[in-house]
PDB file of C-alpha atoms and ligand atoms in Angstrom:
ATOM      1  CA  MET A   1     139.887  86.907  22.372  1.00  0.00           C
ATOM      2  CA  LYS A   2     139.839  90.649  22.755  1.00  0.00           C
ATOM      3  CA  PHE A   3     143.115  92.313  23.865  1.00  0.00           C
ATOM      4  CA  PHE A   4     142.941  95.279  26.242  1.00  0.00           C
ATOM      5  CA  LEU A   5     145.887  97.304  27.507  1.00  0.00           C
ATOM      6  CA  ASP A   6     146.093  97.679  31.257  1.00  0.00           C
ATOM      7  CA  THR A   7     147.547 101.128  31.426  1.00  0.00           C
ATOM      8  CA  ALA A   8     146.526 104.882  31.476  1.00  0.00           C
ATOM      9  CA  ASN A   9     149.835 105.970  29.910  1.00  0.00           C
ATOM     10  CA  LEU A  10     149.323 107.751  26.597  1.00  0.00           C
ATOM     11  CA  ASP A  11     152.636 106.950  25.042  1.00  0.00           C
ATOM     12  CA  GLU A  12     152.115 103.219  25.844  1.00  0.00           C
ATOM     13  CA  LEU A  13     148.601 103.320  24.403  1.00  0.00           C
ATOM     14  CA  LYS A  14     149.775 105.027  21.169  1.00  0.00           C
ATOM     15  CA  LYS A  15     152.502 102.423  20.719  1.00  0.00           C
ATOM     16  CA  GLY A  16     150.116  99.525  21.466  1.00  0.00           C
ATOM     17  CA  ALA A  17     147.229 100.915  19.290  1.00  0.00           C
ATOM     18  CA  SER A  18     149.587 101.419  16.323  1.00  0.00           C
ATOM     19  CA  TRP A  19     149.678  97.657  15.905  1.00  0.00           C
ATOM     20  CA  GLY A  20     146.094  97.465  15.085  1.00  0.00           C
ATOM     21  CA  ILE A  21     145.288  94.746  17.640  1.00  0.00           C
ATOM     22  CA  VAL A  22     144.119  96.541  20.741  1.00  0.00           C
ATOM     23  CA  ASP A  23     140.412  96.359  21.416  1.00  0.00           C
ATOM     24  CA  GLY A  24     140.083  98.384  24.597  1.00  0.00           C
ATOM     25  CA  VAL A  25     141.754  99.688  27.731  1.00  0.00           C
ATOM     26  CA  THR A  26     141.438  99.114  31.435  1.00  0.00           C
ATOM     27  CA  THR A  27     142.484 101.675  34.097  1.00  0.00           C
ATOM     28  CA  ASN A  28     142.194 101.704  37.791  1.00  0.00           C
ATOM     29  CA  PRO A  29     142.866 104.441  40.419  1.00  0.00           C
ATOM     30  CA  THR A  30     146.558 103.437  40.773  1.00  0.00           C
ATOM     31  CA  LEU A  31     147.095 103.746  37.019  1.00  0.00           C
ATOM     32  CA  ILE A  32     145.241 106.993  36.650  1.00  0.00           C
ATOM     33  CA  ALA A  33     147.102 108.486  39.654  1.00  0.00           C
ATOM     34  CA  LYS A  34     150.505 107.606  38.073  1.00  0.00           C
ATOM     35  CA  GLU A  35     149.628 109.944  35.160  1.00  0.00           C
ATOM     36  CA  GLY A  36     148.837 113.003  37.445  1.00  0.00           C
ATOM     37  CA  ARG A  37     145.874 114.357  35.440  1.00  0.00           C
ATOM     38  CA  PRO A  38     142.217 114.501  36.530  1.00  0.00           C
ATOM     39  CA  ILE A  39     140.501 111.202  35.599  1.00  0.00           C
ATOM     40  CA  GLU A  40     138.025 113.014  33.128  1.00  0.00           C
ATOM     41  CA  ASP A  41     140.865 114.481  31.138  1.00  0.00           C
ATOM     42  CA  GLN A  42     142.913 111.274  31.166  1.00  0.00           C
ATOM     43  CA  ILE A  43     139.980 109.171  30.108  1.00  0.00           C
ATOM     44  CA  ARG A  44     139.011 111.581  27.275  1.00  0.00           C
ATOM     45  CA  MET A  45     142.594 111.460  25.947  1.00  0.00           C
ATOM     46  CA  ILE A  46     142.582 107.648  26.155  1.00  0.00           C
ATOM     47  CA  CYS A  47     139.284 107.547  24.161  1.00  0.00           C
ATOM     48  CA  ASP A  48     140.958 109.613  21.479  1.00  0.00           C
ATOM     49  CA  ILE A  49     143.720 106.986  21.082  1.00  0.00           C
ATOM     50  CA  VAL A  50     141.779 103.650  21.440  1.00  0.00           C
ATOM     51  CA  ASP A  51     138.382 103.040  19.810  1.00  0.00           C
ATOM     52  CA  GLY A  52     136.934 100.361  22.084  1.00  0.00           C
ATOM     53  CA  ASP A  53     135.755  99.722  25.693  1.00  0.00           C
ATOM     54  CA  ILE A  54     137.664 102.000  28.102  1.00  0.00           C
ATOM     55  CA  SER A  55     137.223 101.089  31.820  1.00  0.00           C
ATOM     56  CA  ALA A  56     137.170 103.992  34.329  1.00  0.00           C
ATOM     57  CA  GLU A  57     136.960 103.274  37.968  1.00  0.00           C
ATOM     58  CA  VAL A  58     134.806 104.746  40.693  1.00  0.00           C
ATOM     59  CA  VAL A  59     136.546 105.699  43.977  1.00  0.00           C
ATOM     60  CA  ALA A  60     133.451 106.149  46.119  1.00  0.00           C
ATOM     61  CA  THR A  61     132.747 103.215  48.486  1.00  0.00           C
ATOM     62  CA  GLU A  62     129.064 103.580  49.145  1.00  0.00           C
ATOM     63  CA  ALA A  63     126.431 102.591  46.572  1.00  0.00           C
ATOM     64  CA  ALA A  64     124.680 105.978  46.046  1.00  0.00           C
ATOM     65  CA  PRO A  65     127.801 107.995  45.510  1.00  0.00           C
ATOM     66  CA  MET A  66     129.183 105.143  43.353  1.00  0.00           C
ATOM     67  CA  VAL A  67     126.200 105.408  41.152  1.00  0.00           C
ATOM     68  CA  ARG A  68     126.559 109.265  40.887  1.00  0.00           C
ATOM     69  CA  GLU A  69     130.290 108.847  40.080  1.00  0.00           C
ATOM     70  CA  GLY A  70     129.441 106.080  37.547  1.00  0.00           C
ATOM     71  CA  ARG A  71     127.006 108.319  35.661  1.00  0.00           C
ATOM     72  CA  GLN A  72     129.560 111.118  35.542  1.00  0.00           C
ATOM     73  CA  LEU A  73     132.284 108.712  34.205  1.00  0.00           C
ATOM     74  CA  ALA A  74     129.869 107.247  31.645  1.00  0.00           C
ATOM     75  CA  ARG A  75     129.136 110.836  30.348  1.00  0.00           C
ATOM     76  CA  ILE A  76     132.776 111.452  29.381  1.00  0.00           C
ATOM     77  CA  HIS A  77     132.612 109.228  26.217  1.00  0.00           C
ATOM     78  CA  LYS A  78     130.328 106.639  24.785  1.00  0.00           C
ATOM     79  CA  ASN A  79     133.126 104.019  24.970  1.00  0.00           C
ATOM     80  CA  VAL A  80     133.514 104.353  28.797  1.00  0.00           C
ATOM     81  CA  VAL A  81     132.776 101.246  30.879  1.00  0.00           C
ATOM     82  CA  VAL A  82     132.283 102.071  34.632  1.00  0.00           C
ATOM     83  CA  LYS A  83     134.307  99.914  36.916  1.00  0.00           C
ATOM     84  CA  CYS A  84     132.865  99.109  40.337  1.00  0.00           C
ATOM     85  CA  PRO A  85     134.625  97.020  43.059  1.00  0.00           C
ATOM     86  CA  LEU A  86     133.196  93.649  44.055  1.00  0.00           C
ATOM     87  CA  THR A  87     131.689  94.784  47.450  1.00  0.00           C
ATOM     88  CA  ARG A  88     128.099  94.743  48.598  1.00  0.00           C
ATOM     89  CA  ASP A  89     127.871  98.428  47.651  1.00  0.00           C
ATOM     90  CA  GLY A  90     129.674  97.825  44.340  1.00  0.00           C
ATOM     91  CA  ILE A  91     127.196  95.036  43.376  1.00  0.00           C
ATOM     92  CA  ARG A  92     124.246  97.335  44.400  1.00  0.00           C
ATOM     93  CA  ALA A  93     125.636 100.137  42.279  1.00  0.00           C
ATOM     94  CA  THR A  94     126.365  97.672  39.357  1.00  0.00           C
ATOM     95  CA  SER A  95     122.751  96.604  39.425  1.00  0.00           C
ATOM     96  CA  GLU A  96     121.411 100.141  39.418  1.00  0.00           C
ATOM     97  CA  LEU A  97     123.861 101.365  36.724  1.00  0.00           C
ATOM     98  CA  SER A  98     123.087  98.335  34.540  1.00  0.00           C
ATOM     99  CA  LYS A  99     119.411  98.948  34.711  1.00  0.00           C
ATOM    100  CA  GLU A 100     120.091 102.454  33.491  1.00  0.00           C
ATOM    101  CA  GLY A 101     122.010 100.987  30.462  1.00  0.00           C
ATOM    102  CA  ILE A 102     125.396 101.987  31.696  1.00  0.00           C
ATOM    103  CA  ARG A 103     127.911  99.184  31.221  1.00  0.00           C
ATOM    104  CA  VAL A 104     129.740  98.018  34.276  1.00  0.00           C
ATOM    105  CA  ASN A 105     133.056  96.191  34.676  1.00  0.00           C
ATOM    106  CA  VAL A 106     133.038  94.589  38.158  1.00  0.00           C
ATOM    107  CA  THR A 107     136.575  94.584  39.395  1.00  0.00           C
ATOM    108  CA  LEU A 108     138.642  92.989  42.190  1.00  0.00           C
ATOM    109  CA  CYS A 109     137.177  89.584  41.659  1.00  0.00           C
ATOM    110  CA  PHE A 110     139.026  86.725  43.454  1.00  0.00           C
ATOM    111  CA  SER A 111     136.311  83.897  43.630  1.00  0.00           C
ATOM    112  CA  ALA A 112     133.762  82.214  41.438  1.00  0.00           C
ATOM    113  CA  ALA A 113     131.083  83.112  44.029  1.00  0.00           C
ATOM    114  CA  GLN A 114     131.900  86.812  43.545  1.00  0.00           C
ATOM    115  CA  ALA A 115     131.711  86.326  39.754  1.00  0.00           C
ATOM    116  CA  LEU A 116     128.260  84.807  40.128  1.00  0.00           C
ATOM    117  CA  LEU A 117     127.147  87.925  42.124  1.00  0.00           C
ATOM    118  CA  ALA A 118     128.436  90.234  39.317  1.00  0.00           C
ATOM    119  CA  ALA A 119     126.681  88.372  36.564  1.00  0.00           C
ATOM    120  CA  LYS A 120     123.363  88.325  38.571  1.00  0.00           C
ATOM    121  CA  ALA A 121     123.667  92.081  38.982  1.00  0.00           C
ATOM    122  CA  GLY A 122     123.903  92.477  35.127  1.00  0.00           C
ATOM    123  CA  ALA A 123     127.625  93.299  34.827  1.00  0.00           C
ATOM    124  CA  TYR A 124     128.882  93.717  31.268  1.00  0.00           C
ATOM    125  CA  ILE A 125     132.387  92.512  32.342  1.00  0.00           C
ATOM    126  CA  ILE A 126     133.793  90.626  35.375  1.00  0.00           C
ATOM    127  CA  SER A 127     137.469  91.106  36.093  1.00  0.00           C
ATOM    128  CA  PRO A 128     139.063  88.107  37.865  1.00  0.00           C
ATOM    129  CA  PHE A 129     142.717  89.055  38.923  1.00  0.00           C
ATOM    130  CA  ILE A 130     144.727  85.971  37.952  1.00  0.00           C
ATOM    131  CA  GLY A 131     148.207  87.320  38.874  1.00  0.00           C
ATOM    132  CA  ARG A 132     147.114  88.462  42.351  1.00  0.00           C
ATOM    133  CA  VAL A 133     145.496  85.094  42.899  1.00  0.00           C
ATOM    134  CA  ASP A 134     148.706  83.336  41.867  1.00  0.00           C
ATOM    135  CA  ASP A 135     150.581  85.639  44.320  1.00  0.00           C
ATOM    136  CA  THR A 136     148.566  84.254  47.242  1.00  0.00           C
ATOM    137  CA  GLY A 137     149.529  80.614  46.349  1.00  0.00           C
ATOM    138  CA  TRP A 138     146.095  79.796  44.768  1.00  0.00           C
ATOM    139  CA  ASN A 139     145.604  79.095  40.975  1.00  0.00           C
ATOM    140  CA  GLY A 140     144.351  82.131  39.062  1.00  0.00           C
ATOM    141  CA  MET A 141     143.690  80.116  35.946  1.00  0.00           C
ATOM    142  CA  GLU A 142     141.486  77.729  37.896  1.00  0.00           C
ATOM    143  CA  LEU A 143     139.350  80.757  38.796  1.00  0.00           C
ATOM    144  CA  ILE A 144     138.995  81.661  35.106  1.00  0.00           C
ATOM    145  CA  ARG A 145     138.026  78.072  34.160  1.00  0.00           C
ATOM    146  CA  ASN A 146     135.412  77.904  36.986  1.00  0.00           C
ATOM    147  CA  ILE A 147     133.865  81.180  36.027  1.00  0.00           C
ATOM    148  CA  VAL A 148     133.777  80.132  32.315  1.00  0.00           C
ATOM    149  CA  THR A 149     131.931  76.940  33.279  1.00  0.00           C
ATOM    150  CA  ILE A 150     129.407  78.626  35.550  1.00  0.00           C
ATOM    151  CA  TYR A 151     128.544  81.438  33.175  1.00  0.00           C
ATOM    152  CA  ARG A 152     128.100  78.740  30.353  1.00  0.00           C
ATOM    153  CA  ASN A 153     125.844  76.624  32.609  1.00  0.00           C
ATOM    154  CA  TYR A 154     123.404  79.540  33.055  1.00  0.00           C
ATOM    155  CA  GLY A 155     123.903  81.476  29.807  1.00  0.00           C
ATOM    156  CA  PHE A 156     125.178  84.667  31.519  1.00  0.00           C
ATOM    157  CA  ARG A 157     126.216  87.222  29.070  1.00  0.00           C
ATOM    158  CA  THR A 158     128.801  88.952  31.251  1.00  0.00           C
ATOM    159  CA  GLN A 159     132.187  88.899  29.540  1.00  0.00           C
ATOM    160  CA  ILE A 160     135.141  87.402  31.461  1.00  0.00           C
ATOM    161  CA  LEU A 161     138.113  89.579  31.409  1.00  0.00           C
ATOM    162  CA  ALA A 162     141.361  88.025  32.640  1.00  0.00           C
ATOM    163  CA  ALA A 163     143.064  90.799  34.611  1.00  0.00           C
ATOM    164  CA  SER A 164     146.341  91.145  36.518  1.00  0.00           C
ATOM    165  CA  ILE A 165     148.111  89.309  33.546  1.00  0.00           C
ATOM    166  CA  ARG A 166     151.806  89.078  34.164  1.00  0.00           C
ATOM    167  CA  THR A 167     153.121  86.677  31.486  1.00  0.00           C
ATOM    168  CA  PRO A 168     152.437  85.567  27.898  1.00  0.00           C
ATOM    169  CA  ASN A 169     151.487  82.232  29.352  1.00  0.00           C
ATOM    170  CA  HIS A 170     148.707  83.831  31.293  1.00  0.00           C
ATOM    171  CA  VAL A 171     147.371  85.157  28.069  1.00  0.00           C
ATOM    172  CA  ILE A 172     147.458  81.737  26.324  1.00  0.00           C
ATOM    173  CA  GLU A 173     146.023  79.877  29.284  1.00  0.00           C
ATOM    174  CA  ALA A 174     143.228  82.405  29.665  1.00  0.00           C
ATOM    175  CA  ALA A 175     142.405  82.084  25.936  1.00  0.00           C
ATOM    176  CA  LEU A 176     142.374  78.250  26.255  1.00  0.00           C
ATOM    177  CA  ALA A 177     140.067  78.557  29.249  1.00  0.00           C
ATOM    178  CA  GLY A 178     137.656  80.735  27.242  1.00  0.00           C
ATOM    179  CA  ALA A 179     138.104  84.204  28.728  1.00  0.00           C
ATOM    180  CA  HIS A 180     136.543  86.681  26.351  1.00  0.00           C
ATOM    181  CA  ILE A 181     139.161  89.379  27.018  1.00  0.00           C
ATOM    182  CA  GLY A 182     142.744  89.628  28.359  1.00  0.00           C
ATOM    183  CA  THR A 183     143.977  92.874  29.748  1.00  0.00           C
ATOM    184  CA  MET A 184     147.725  93.167  29.888  1.00  0.00           C
ATOM    185  CA  PRO A 185     150.536  95.691  30.386  1.00  0.00           C
ATOM    186  CA  LEU A 186     152.281  96.852  27.183  1.00  0.00           C
ATOM    187  CA  LYS A 187     155.332  94.872  28.206  1.00  0.00           C
ATOM    188  CA  VAL A 188     153.343  91.513  28.089  1.00  0.00           C
ATOM    189  CA  LEU A 189     151.677  92.455  24.722  1.00  0.00           C
ATOM    190  CA  GLU A 190     155.185  93.055  23.394  1.00  0.00           C
ATOM    191  CA  MET A 191     156.382  89.775  24.612  1.00  0.00           C
ATOM    192  CA  LEU A 192     153.574  87.916  22.633  1.00  0.00           C
ATOM    193  CA  PHE A 193     155.416  88.844  19.338  1.00  0.00           C
ATOM    194  CA  HIS A 194     158.660  87.206  20.238  1.00  0.00           C
ATOM    195  CA  HIS A 195     159.915  83.904  18.978  1.00  0.00           C
ATOM    196  CA  PRO A 196     163.566  83.277  18.212  1.00  0.00           C
ATOM    197  CA  LEU A 197     162.760  81.050  15.214  1.00  0.00           C
ATOM    198  CA  THR A 198     160.843  84.102  13.672  1.00  0.00           C
ATOM    199  CA  ASP A 199     163.994  86.232  14.100  1.00  0.00           C
ATOM    200  CA  LYS A 200     166.345  83.513  12.868  1.00  0.00           C
ATOM    201  CA  GLY A 201     163.989  82.689   9.895  1.00  0.00           C
ATOM    202  CA  LEU A 202     163.632  86.301   8.745  1.00  0.00           C
ATOM    203  CA  ASP A 203     167.362  86.932   9.068  1.00  0.00           C
ATOM    204  CA  GLN A 204     168.003  83.914   6.813  1.00  0.00           C
ATOM    205  CA  PHE A 205     165.346  84.955   4.287  1.00  0.00           C
ATOM    206  CA  LEU A 206     166.765  88.450   3.945  1.00  0.00           C
ATOM    207  CA  LYS A 207     170.396  87.168   3.618  1.00  0.00           C
ATOM    208  CA  ASP A 208     169.362  84.721   0.961  1.00  0.00           C
ATOM    209  CA  TRP A 209     167.428  87.492  -0.920  1.00  0.00           C
ATOM    210  CA  ALA A 210     170.257  90.050  -0.663  1.00  0.00           C
ATOM    211  CA  LYS A 211     172.810  87.408  -1.961  1.00  0.00           C
ATOM    212  CA  VAL A 212     171.005  87.006  -5.309  1.00  0.00           C
ATOM    213  CA  TYR A 213     169.312  90.446  -5.837  1.00  0.00           C
ATOM    214  CA  GLN A 214     172.272  92.589  -4.658  1.00  0.00           C
ATOM    215  CA  GLU A 215     174.688  90.561  -6.725  1.00  0.00           C
ATOM    216  CA  ALA A 216     172.324  90.830  -9.736  1.00  0.00           C
ATOM    217  CA  SER A 217     172.177  94.655  -9.345  1.00  0.00           C
ATOM    218  CA  VAL A 218     175.965  94.847  -9.036  1.00  0.00           C
ATOM    219  CA  ALA A 219     176.326  92.652 -12.297  1.00  0.00           C
ATOM    220  CA  GLY A 220     173.629  94.738 -14.163  1.00  0.00           C
TER     221      GLY A 220
HETATM  222  C1  E4P B 316     142.522  95.247  35.748  1.00  0.00           C
HETATM  223  O1  E4P B 316     141.584  95.959  35.241  1.00  0.00           O
HETATM  224  C2  E4P B 316     143.523  95.739  36.686  1.00  0.00           C
HETATM  225  O2  E4P B 316     143.784  97.145  36.413  1.00  0.00           O
HETATM  226  C3  E4P B 316     144.840  95.120  36.575  1.00  0.00           C
HETATM  227  O3  E4P B 316     144.831  94.132  35.762  1.00  0.00           O
HETATM  228  C4  E4P B 316     145.500  94.894  37.907  1.00  0.00           C
HETATM  229  O4  E4P B 316     146.647  94.233  37.638  1.00  0.00           O
HETATM  230  P1  E4P B 316     147.914  94.141  38.682  1.00  0.00           P
HETATM  231  O5  E4P B 316     147.602  93.147  39.704  1.00  0.00           O
HETATM  232  O6  E4P B 316     149.069  93.853  37.902  1.00  0.00           O
HETATM  233  O7  E4P B 316     147.996  95.487  39.404  1.00  0.00           O
END
């Protein structure tokens, strides 16, 4: 499973990237707006920090301007993946951009039917938002499982990116379901490290080590 960070914040990206386990980044208009820079500048700086797929989202809502915006975003850096929303225009733009060889991440996916449309349009990535599905009282993980099954049935090569991840359990369940990628806030990535028995075990190892070798150095 690839791990992406779901943030446009450079400090968070530097911290996450320093662990050597981050494969890419997803941004959206909300995340870019929080950083207060023009999208081109912010995406360029992100590309300097993380060497992997970097999603940058269009804000046009009609197909033709979406395609123009997508081409501009793709020119920023070779690693940019253009994000289009799962609307009729978004699917049309995805189909056009994909035919031009521009990789598209179709975002705001909330149903298996929508995921099927994205795959048929040649999307490189589909982003089902599991946390937001859970918020409505439906089951986000069931959505991931259904998309995995449908894509396998027909051999679609579109990668399934579990988005809107809120907990470590979302990551594990998405991995069990067969999602290719999980995108998560830095906070969730940090939580994946934690286990009380690791801390307790390490503490004991270091105490046992110190008891013998510090005593030996004092004696010597
Ligand atoms: C994915 O690409 C989206 O940016 C993101 O996962 C949305 O998550 P949220 O529901 O926490 O805003």
